[in-house]
Amino acid sequence: MDATAEIRALLKAFLDGYVARDVSRVDSFMELFDPGAEVIGTNGSRPGDGEWYLDRKGARELVEGDWEDWGDLGFDPEATRIRILGRTALVSIAATVTKRIGEENYQSYLEYVKDYIDLPDISAKQKLHNILRGGTNTVFELNRGEKFVWPLRITAAATQGGDGSWRFAQMCFSFSTIYFPDVRIIE
């Protein structure tokens, strides 16, 4: 099998895991990643903080959380862009995450607000701004329907080990946006 076909097989195994979302198999799924794999989730902002994992053990937390709470991941491994550079493969994937979110989200948001209000070290003004923004987003998005489909980009680097097998050495999940990004550094 040529390197591109082997990478497509690696991608299919990755997608199959995300489709099945069987948390009892997360440890075997993580074998698709190099032990030192760096995996950056959509909420990763700084190395080692939040969803910016610096090894396979940490990345397991991201995968397990995705399988428990995220929507359905979809992409076509055959339509994925792959560039082979010796024993390294660079991959870019156009994907989607689909989830149904209904009226129960109004109650979920109110529960979040109850907990958020009690957080220390956040000013009342900042709390009110965040609550208003989140409330407005909740009302706006739920008014557009219960089926949410978010476009997602996944970029990855895979390396070929001495035994000839390919594993992910790095992966980054990112959502595209046309408005101001949700995370901002205030100086």
PDB file of C-alpha atoms in Angstrom:
ATOM      1  CA  MET A   1       0.000   0.000   0.000  1.00  0.00           C
ATOM      2  CA  ASP A   2       1.385   3.440  -0.852  1.00  0.00           C
ATOM      3  CA  ALA A   3       1.794   6.170   1.776  1.00  0.00           C
ATOM      4  CA  THR A   4      -1.292   8.138   0.674  1.00  0.00           C
ATOM      5  CA  ALA A   5      -3.474   5.032   0.953  1.00  0.00           C
ATOM      6  CA  GLU A   6      -1.999   4.301   4.389  1.00  0.00           C
ATOM      7  CA  ILE A   7      -2.842   7.847   5.545  1.00  0.00           C
ATOM      8  CA  ARG A   8      -6.391   7.471   4.189  1.00  0.00           C
ATOM      9  CA  ALA A   9      -6.677   4.243   6.236  1.00  0.00           C
ATOM     10  CA  LEU A  10      -5.433   6.129   9.329  1.00  0.00           C
ATOM     11  CA  LEU A  11      -8.032   8.850   8.678  1.00  0.00           C
ATOM     12  CA  LYS A  12     -10.788   6.264   8.240  1.00  0.00           C
ATOM     13  CA  ALA A  13      -9.856   4.660  11.578  1.00  0.00           C
ATOM     14  CA  PHE A  14      -9.950   8.136  13.167  1.00  0.00           C
ATOM     15  CA  LEU A  15     -13.389   8.884  11.682  1.00  0.00           C
ATOM     16  CA  ASP A  16     -14.724   5.429  12.606  1.00  0.00           C
ATOM     17  CA  GLY A  17     -13.792   6.079  16.240  1.00  0.00           C
ATOM     18  CA  TYR A  18     -15.545   9.453  16.232  1.00  0.00           C
ATOM     19  CA  VAL A  19     -18.629   7.975  14.565  1.00  0.00           C
ATOM     20  CA  ALA A  20     -18.899   5.051  17.012  1.00  0.00           C
ATOM     21  CA  ARG A  21     -18.044   7.221  20.047  1.00  0.00           C
ATOM     22  CA  ASP A  22     -17.610   4.116  22.212  1.00  0.00           C
ATOM     23  CA  VAL A  23     -15.890   5.472  25.327  1.00  0.00           C
ATOM     24  CA  SER A  24     -14.914   1.939  26.384  1.00  0.00           C
ATOM     25  CA  ARG A  25     -12.602   1.875  23.310  1.00  0.00           C
ATOM     26  CA  VAL A  26     -10.949   5.266  23.763  1.00  0.00           C
ATOM     27  CA  ASP A  27      -7.650   3.764  24.951  1.00  0.00           C
ATOM     28  CA  SER A  28      -7.270   1.597  21.845  1.00  0.00           C
ATOM     29  CA  PHE A  29      -8.317   4.575  19.681  1.00  0.00           C
ATOM     30  CA  MET A  30      -5.502   6.642  21.186  1.00  0.00           C
ATOM     31  CA  GLU A  31      -3.006   4.209  19.610  1.00  0.00           C
ATOM     32  CA  LEU A  32      -3.627   6.212  16.397  1.00  0.00           C
ATOM     33  CA  PHE A  33      -1.545   8.950  18.065  1.00  0.00           C
ATOM     34  CA  ASP A  34       2.166   9.048  18.817  1.00  0.00           C
ATOM     35  CA  PRO A  35       2.865   9.049  22.596  1.00  0.00           C
ATOM     36  CA  GLY A  36       4.150  12.633  22.335  1.00  0.00           C
ATOM     37  CA  ALA A  37       1.340  13.817  20.054  1.00  0.00           C
ATOM     38  CA  GLU A  38       0.268  17.427  20.458  1.00  0.00           C
ATOM     39  CA  VAL A  39      -3.494  17.828  20.027  1.00  0.00           C
ATOM     40  CA  ILE A  40      -5.160  21.232  20.000  1.00  0.00           C
ATOM     41  CA  GLY A  41      -8.923  21.368  20.473  1.00  0.00           C
ATOM     42  CA  THR A  42     -11.223  24.217  19.518  1.00  0.00           C
ATOM     43  CA  ASN A  43     -10.778  25.702  23.012  1.00  0.00           C
ATOM     44  CA  GLY A  44      -6.978  25.555  23.024  1.00  0.00           C
ATOM     45  CA  SER A  45      -5.281  28.946  23.395  1.00  0.00           C
ATOM     46  CA  ARG A  46      -1.888  28.235  24.982  1.00  0.00           C
ATOM     47  CA  PRO A  47       0.323  25.126  25.112  1.00  0.00           C
ATOM     48  CA  GLY A  48      -0.620  22.932  28.055  1.00  0.00           C
ATOM     49  CA  ASP A  49      -3.671  25.037  28.959  1.00  0.00           C
ATOM     50  CA  GLY A  50      -7.296  24.097  28.287  1.00  0.00           C
ATOM     51  CA  GLU A  51      -7.671  22.030  25.135  1.00  0.00           C
ATOM     52  CA  TRP A  52      -4.023  22.297  24.072  1.00  0.00           C
ATOM     53  CA  TYR A  53      -2.676  18.876  25.006  1.00  0.00           C
ATOM     54  CA  LEU A  54       1.032  18.125  24.848  1.00  0.00           C
ATOM     55  CA  ASP A  55       0.908  14.319  24.759  1.00  0.00           C
ATOM     56  CA  ARG A  56      -1.346  11.375  23.976  1.00  0.00           C
ATOM     57  CA  LYS A  57      -2.326  10.911  27.624  1.00  0.00           C
ATOM     58  CA  GLY A  58      -3.662  14.476  27.789  1.00  0.00           C
ATOM     59  CA  ALA A  59      -5.281  14.248  24.356  1.00  0.00           C
ATOM     60  CA  ARG A  60      -7.265  11.264  25.615  1.00  0.00           C
ATOM     61  CA  GLU A  61      -9.207  13.722  27.791  1.00  0.00           C
ATOM     62  CA  LEU A  62     -10.214  15.688  24.675  1.00  0.00           C
ATOM     63  CA  VAL A  63     -11.295  12.596  22.743  1.00  0.00           C
ATOM     64  CA  GLU A  64     -13.301  11.159  25.641  1.00  0.00           C
ATOM     65  CA  GLY A  65     -15.038  14.507  26.158  1.00  0.00           C
ATOM     66  CA  ASP A  66     -15.809  14.775  22.442  1.00  0.00           C
ATOM     67  CA  TRP A  67     -17.280  11.293  22.381  1.00  0.00           C
ATOM     68  CA  GLU A  68     -19.460  11.978  25.430  1.00  0.00           C
ATOM     69  CA  ASP A  69     -20.705  15.479  24.671  1.00  0.00           C
ATOM     70  CA  TRP A  70     -19.803  16.688  21.189  1.00  0.00           C
ATOM     71  CA  GLY A  71     -21.902  16.309  18.086  1.00  0.00           C
ATOM     72  CA  ASP A  72     -21.443  13.894  15.198  1.00  0.00           C
ATOM     73  CA  LEU A  73     -18.166  14.394  13.321  1.00  0.00           C
ATOM     74  CA  GLY A  74     -18.271  13.899   9.577  1.00  0.00           C
ATOM     75  CA  PHE A  75     -15.772  14.141   6.736  1.00  0.00           C
ATOM     76  CA  ASP A  76     -14.785  12.243   3.624  1.00  0.00           C
ATOM     77  CA  PRO A  77     -11.329  10.639   4.027  1.00  0.00           C
ATOM     78  CA  GLU A  78     -11.098  10.326   0.234  1.00  0.00           C
ATOM     79  CA  ALA A  79     -11.638  14.077  -0.244  1.00  0.00           C
ATOM     80  CA  THR A  80      -9.025  15.012   2.347  1.00  0.00           C
ATOM     81  CA  ARG A  81      -5.869  16.787   1.222  1.00  0.00           C
ATOM     82  CA  ILE A  82      -2.701  14.817   1.930  1.00  0.00           C
ATOM     83  CA  ARG A  83       0.888  15.808   1.228  1.00  0.00           C
ATOM     84  CA  ILE A  84       3.585  13.202   1.797  1.00  0.00           C
ATOM     85  CA  LEU A  85       7.072  14.483   2.665  1.00  0.00           C
ATOM     86  CA  GLY A  86       9.188  11.386   3.207  1.00  0.00           C
ATOM     87  CA  ARG A  87       8.096   9.825   6.489  1.00  0.00           C
ATOM     88  CA  THR A  88       5.804  12.756   7.325  1.00  0.00           C
ATOM     89  CA  ALA A  89       2.301  13.412   6.045  1.00  0.00           C
ATOM     90  CA  LEU A  90       0.546  16.774   6.226  1.00  0.00           C
ATOM     91  CA  VAL A  91      -3.233  16.503   6.236  1.00  0.00           C
ATOM     92  CA  SER A  92      -6.039  19.063   5.956  1.00  0.00           C
ATOM     93  CA  ILE A  93      -9.639  18.006   6.425  1.00  0.00           C
ATOM     94  CA  ALA A  94     -12.874  19.859   5.755  1.00  0.00           C
ATOM     95  CA  ALA A  95     -15.281  18.429   8.303  1.00  0.00           C
ATOM     96  CA  THR A  96     -18.546  19.163  10.093  1.00  0.00           C
ATOM     97  CA  VAL A  97     -19.901  18.654  13.584  1.00  0.00           C
ATOM     98  CA  THR A  98     -23.666  18.122  13.732  1.00  0.00           C
ATOM     99  CA  LYS A  99     -25.763  18.238  16.870  1.00  0.00           C
ATOM    100  CA  ARG A 100     -29.430  18.657  17.736  1.00  0.00           C
ATOM    101  CA  ILE A 101     -30.014  21.262  20.426  1.00  0.00           C
ATOM    102  CA  GLY A 102     -33.570  21.998  21.446  1.00  0.00           C
ATOM    103  CA  GLU A 103     -35.558  24.097  23.871  1.00  0.00           C
ATOM    104  CA  GLU A 104     -33.798  22.373  26.793  1.00  0.00           C
ATOM    105  CA  ASN A 105     -30.830  24.629  26.028  1.00  0.00           C
ATOM    106  CA  TYR A 106     -32.686  27.592  27.519  1.00  0.00           C
ATOM    107  CA  GLN A 107     -32.743  25.786  30.862  1.00  0.00           C
ATOM    108  CA  SER A 108     -29.128  24.648  30.436  1.00  0.00           C
ATOM    109  CA  TYR A 109     -28.050  28.222  29.843  1.00  0.00           C
ATOM    110  CA  LEU A 110     -29.882  29.412  32.964  1.00  0.00           C
ATOM    111  CA  GLU A 111     -28.100  26.699  35.002  1.00  0.00           C
ATOM    112  CA  TYR A 112     -24.776  27.919  33.578  1.00  0.00           C
ATOM    113  CA  VAL A 113     -25.679  31.509  34.588  1.00  0.00           C
ATOM    114  CA  LYS A 114     -26.430  30.417  38.167  1.00  0.00           C
ATOM    115  CA  ASP A 115     -22.954  28.865  38.468  1.00  0.00           C
ATOM    116  CA  TYR A 116     -21.214  31.696  36.605  1.00  0.00           C
ATOM    117  CA  ILE A 117     -22.623  34.404  38.880  1.00  0.00           C
ATOM    118  CA  ASP A 118     -20.863  32.819  41.870  1.00  0.00           C
ATOM    119  CA  LEU A 119     -17.398  32.749  40.269  1.00  0.00           C
ATOM    120  CA  PRO A 120     -14.849  34.822  42.194  1.00  0.00           C
ATOM    121  CA  ASP A 121     -12.354  37.230  40.589  1.00  0.00           C
ATOM    122  CA  ILE A 122     -14.698  38.335  37.790  1.00  0.00           C
ATOM    123  CA  SER A 123     -16.206  41.792  37.990  1.00  0.00           C
ATOM    124  CA  ALA A 124     -19.963  42.272  38.034  1.00  0.00           C
ATOM    125  CA  LYS A 125     -19.683  44.240  34.781  1.00  0.00           C
ATOM    126  CA  GLN A 126     -17.811  41.415  33.023  1.00  0.00           C
ATOM    127  CA  LYS A 127     -20.255  38.830  34.357  1.00  0.00           C
ATOM    128  CA  LEU A 128     -23.227  40.844  33.089  1.00  0.00           C
ATOM    129  CA  HIS A 129     -21.628  41.339  29.658  1.00  0.00           C
ATOM    130  CA  ASN A 130     -20.882  37.616  29.301  1.00  0.00           C
ATOM    131  CA  ILE A 131     -24.363  36.635  30.475  1.00  0.00           C
ATOM    132  CA  LEU A 132     -26.008  39.058  28.035  1.00  0.00           C
ATOM    133  CA  ARG A 133     -23.832  37.898  25.143  1.00  0.00           C
ATOM    134  CA  GLY A 134     -24.492  34.231  25.882  1.00  0.00           C
ATOM    135  CA  GLY A 135     -28.205  34.805  26.378  1.00  0.00           C
ATOM    136  CA  THR A 136     -28.508  36.704  23.111  1.00  0.00           C
ATOM    137  CA  ASN A 137     -26.558  33.982  21.275  1.00  0.00           C
ATOM    138  CA  THR A 138     -28.768  31.285  22.809  1.00  0.00           C
ATOM    139  CA  VAL A 139     -31.998  32.998  21.744  1.00  0.00           C
ATOM    140  CA  PHE A 140     -30.648  33.834  18.265  1.00  0.00           C
ATOM    141  CA  GLU A 141     -29.262  30.372  17.507  1.00  0.00           C
ATOM    142  CA  LEU A 142     -32.196  28.372  18.865  1.00  0.00           C
ATOM    143  CA  ASN A 143     -34.554  30.541  16.809  1.00  0.00           C
ATOM    144  CA  ARG A 144     -32.713  29.294  13.681  1.00  0.00           C
ATOM    145  CA  GLY A 145     -33.669  25.650  14.309  1.00  0.00           C
ATOM    146  CA  GLU A 146     -32.644  22.662  16.414  1.00  0.00           C
ATOM    147  CA  LYS A 147     -30.153  21.133  13.955  1.00  0.00           C
ATOM    148  CA  PHE A 148     -26.750  22.738  14.322  1.00  0.00           C
ATOM    149  CA  VAL A 149     -24.093  22.004  11.699  1.00  0.00           C
ATOM    150  CA  TRP A 150     -20.763  23.684  12.309  1.00  0.00           C
ATOM    151  CA  PRO A 151     -18.007  23.646   9.669  1.00  0.00           C
ATOM    152  CA  LEU A 152     -14.787  22.384  11.176  1.00  0.00           C
ATOM    153  CA  ARG A 153     -11.193  22.313   9.984  1.00  0.00           C
ATOM    154  CA  ILE A 154      -8.817  19.601  11.104  1.00  0.00           C
ATOM    155  CA  THR A 155      -5.143  19.814  10.275  1.00  0.00           C
ATOM    156  CA  ALA A 156      -2.733  17.079  11.212  1.00  0.00           C
ATOM    157  CA  ALA A 157       0.781  15.793  10.804  1.00  0.00           C
ATOM    158  CA  ALA A 158       1.380  12.058  10.820  1.00  0.00           C
ATOM    159  CA  THR A 159       4.753  10.366  10.971  1.00  0.00           C
ATOM    160  CA  GLN A 160       5.847   6.903   9.923  1.00  0.00           C
ATOM    161  CA  GLY A 161       7.581   4.921  12.624  1.00  0.00           C
ATOM    162  CA  GLY A 162      10.387   2.406  12.236  1.00  0.00           C
ATOM    163  CA  ASP A 163       7.829  -0.406  11.977  1.00  0.00           C
ATOM    164  CA  GLY A 164       6.240   1.327   8.968  1.00  0.00           C
ATOM    165  CA  SER A 165       3.027   2.315  10.778  1.00  0.00           C
ATOM    166  CA  TRP A 166       1.662   5.857  10.638  1.00  0.00           C
ATOM    167  CA  ARG A 167       0.506   7.784  13.706  1.00  0.00           C
ATOM    168  CA  PHE A 168      -0.665  11.301  14.296  1.00  0.00           C
ATOM    169  CA  ALA A 169       2.123  13.462  15.726  1.00  0.00           C
ATOM    170  CA  GLN A 170       0.050  16.641  15.812  1.00  0.00           C
ATOM    171  CA  MET A 171      -3.596  17.578  15.244  1.00  0.00           C
ATOM    172  CA  CYS A 172      -5.550  20.813  15.466  1.00  0.00           C
ATOM    173  CA  PHE A 173      -9.335  21.247  15.428  1.00  0.00           C
ATOM    174  CA  SER A 174     -10.634  24.728  14.557  1.00  0.00           C
ATOM    175  CA  PHE A 175     -13.944  26.360  13.762  1.00  0.00           C
ATOM    176  CA  SER A 176     -14.068  29.028  11.114  1.00  0.00           C
ATOM    177  CA  THR A 177     -15.663  32.343  12.015  1.00  0.00           C
ATOM    178  CA  ILE A 178     -16.636  35.514  10.176  1.00  0.00           C
ATOM    179  CA  TYR A 179     -17.226  37.601  13.283  1.00  0.00           C
ATOM    180  CA  PHE A 180     -14.920  38.527  16.122  1.00  0.00           C
ATOM    181  CA  PRO A 181     -13.368  35.370  17.610  1.00  0.00           C
ATOM    182  CA  ASP A 182     -14.942  34.192  20.867  1.00  0.00           C
ATOM    183  CA  VAL A 183     -11.632  34.306  22.742  1.00  0.00           C
ATOM    184  CA  ARG A 184      -9.774  37.564  23.106  1.00  0.00           C
ATOM    185  CA  ILE A 185      -6.677  38.652  25.013  1.00  0.00           C
ATOM    186  CA  ILE A 186      -7.282  41.931  26.826  1.00  0.00           C
ATOM    187  CA  GLU A 187      -4.151  44.007  27.415  1.00  0.00           C
TER     188      GLU A 187
END
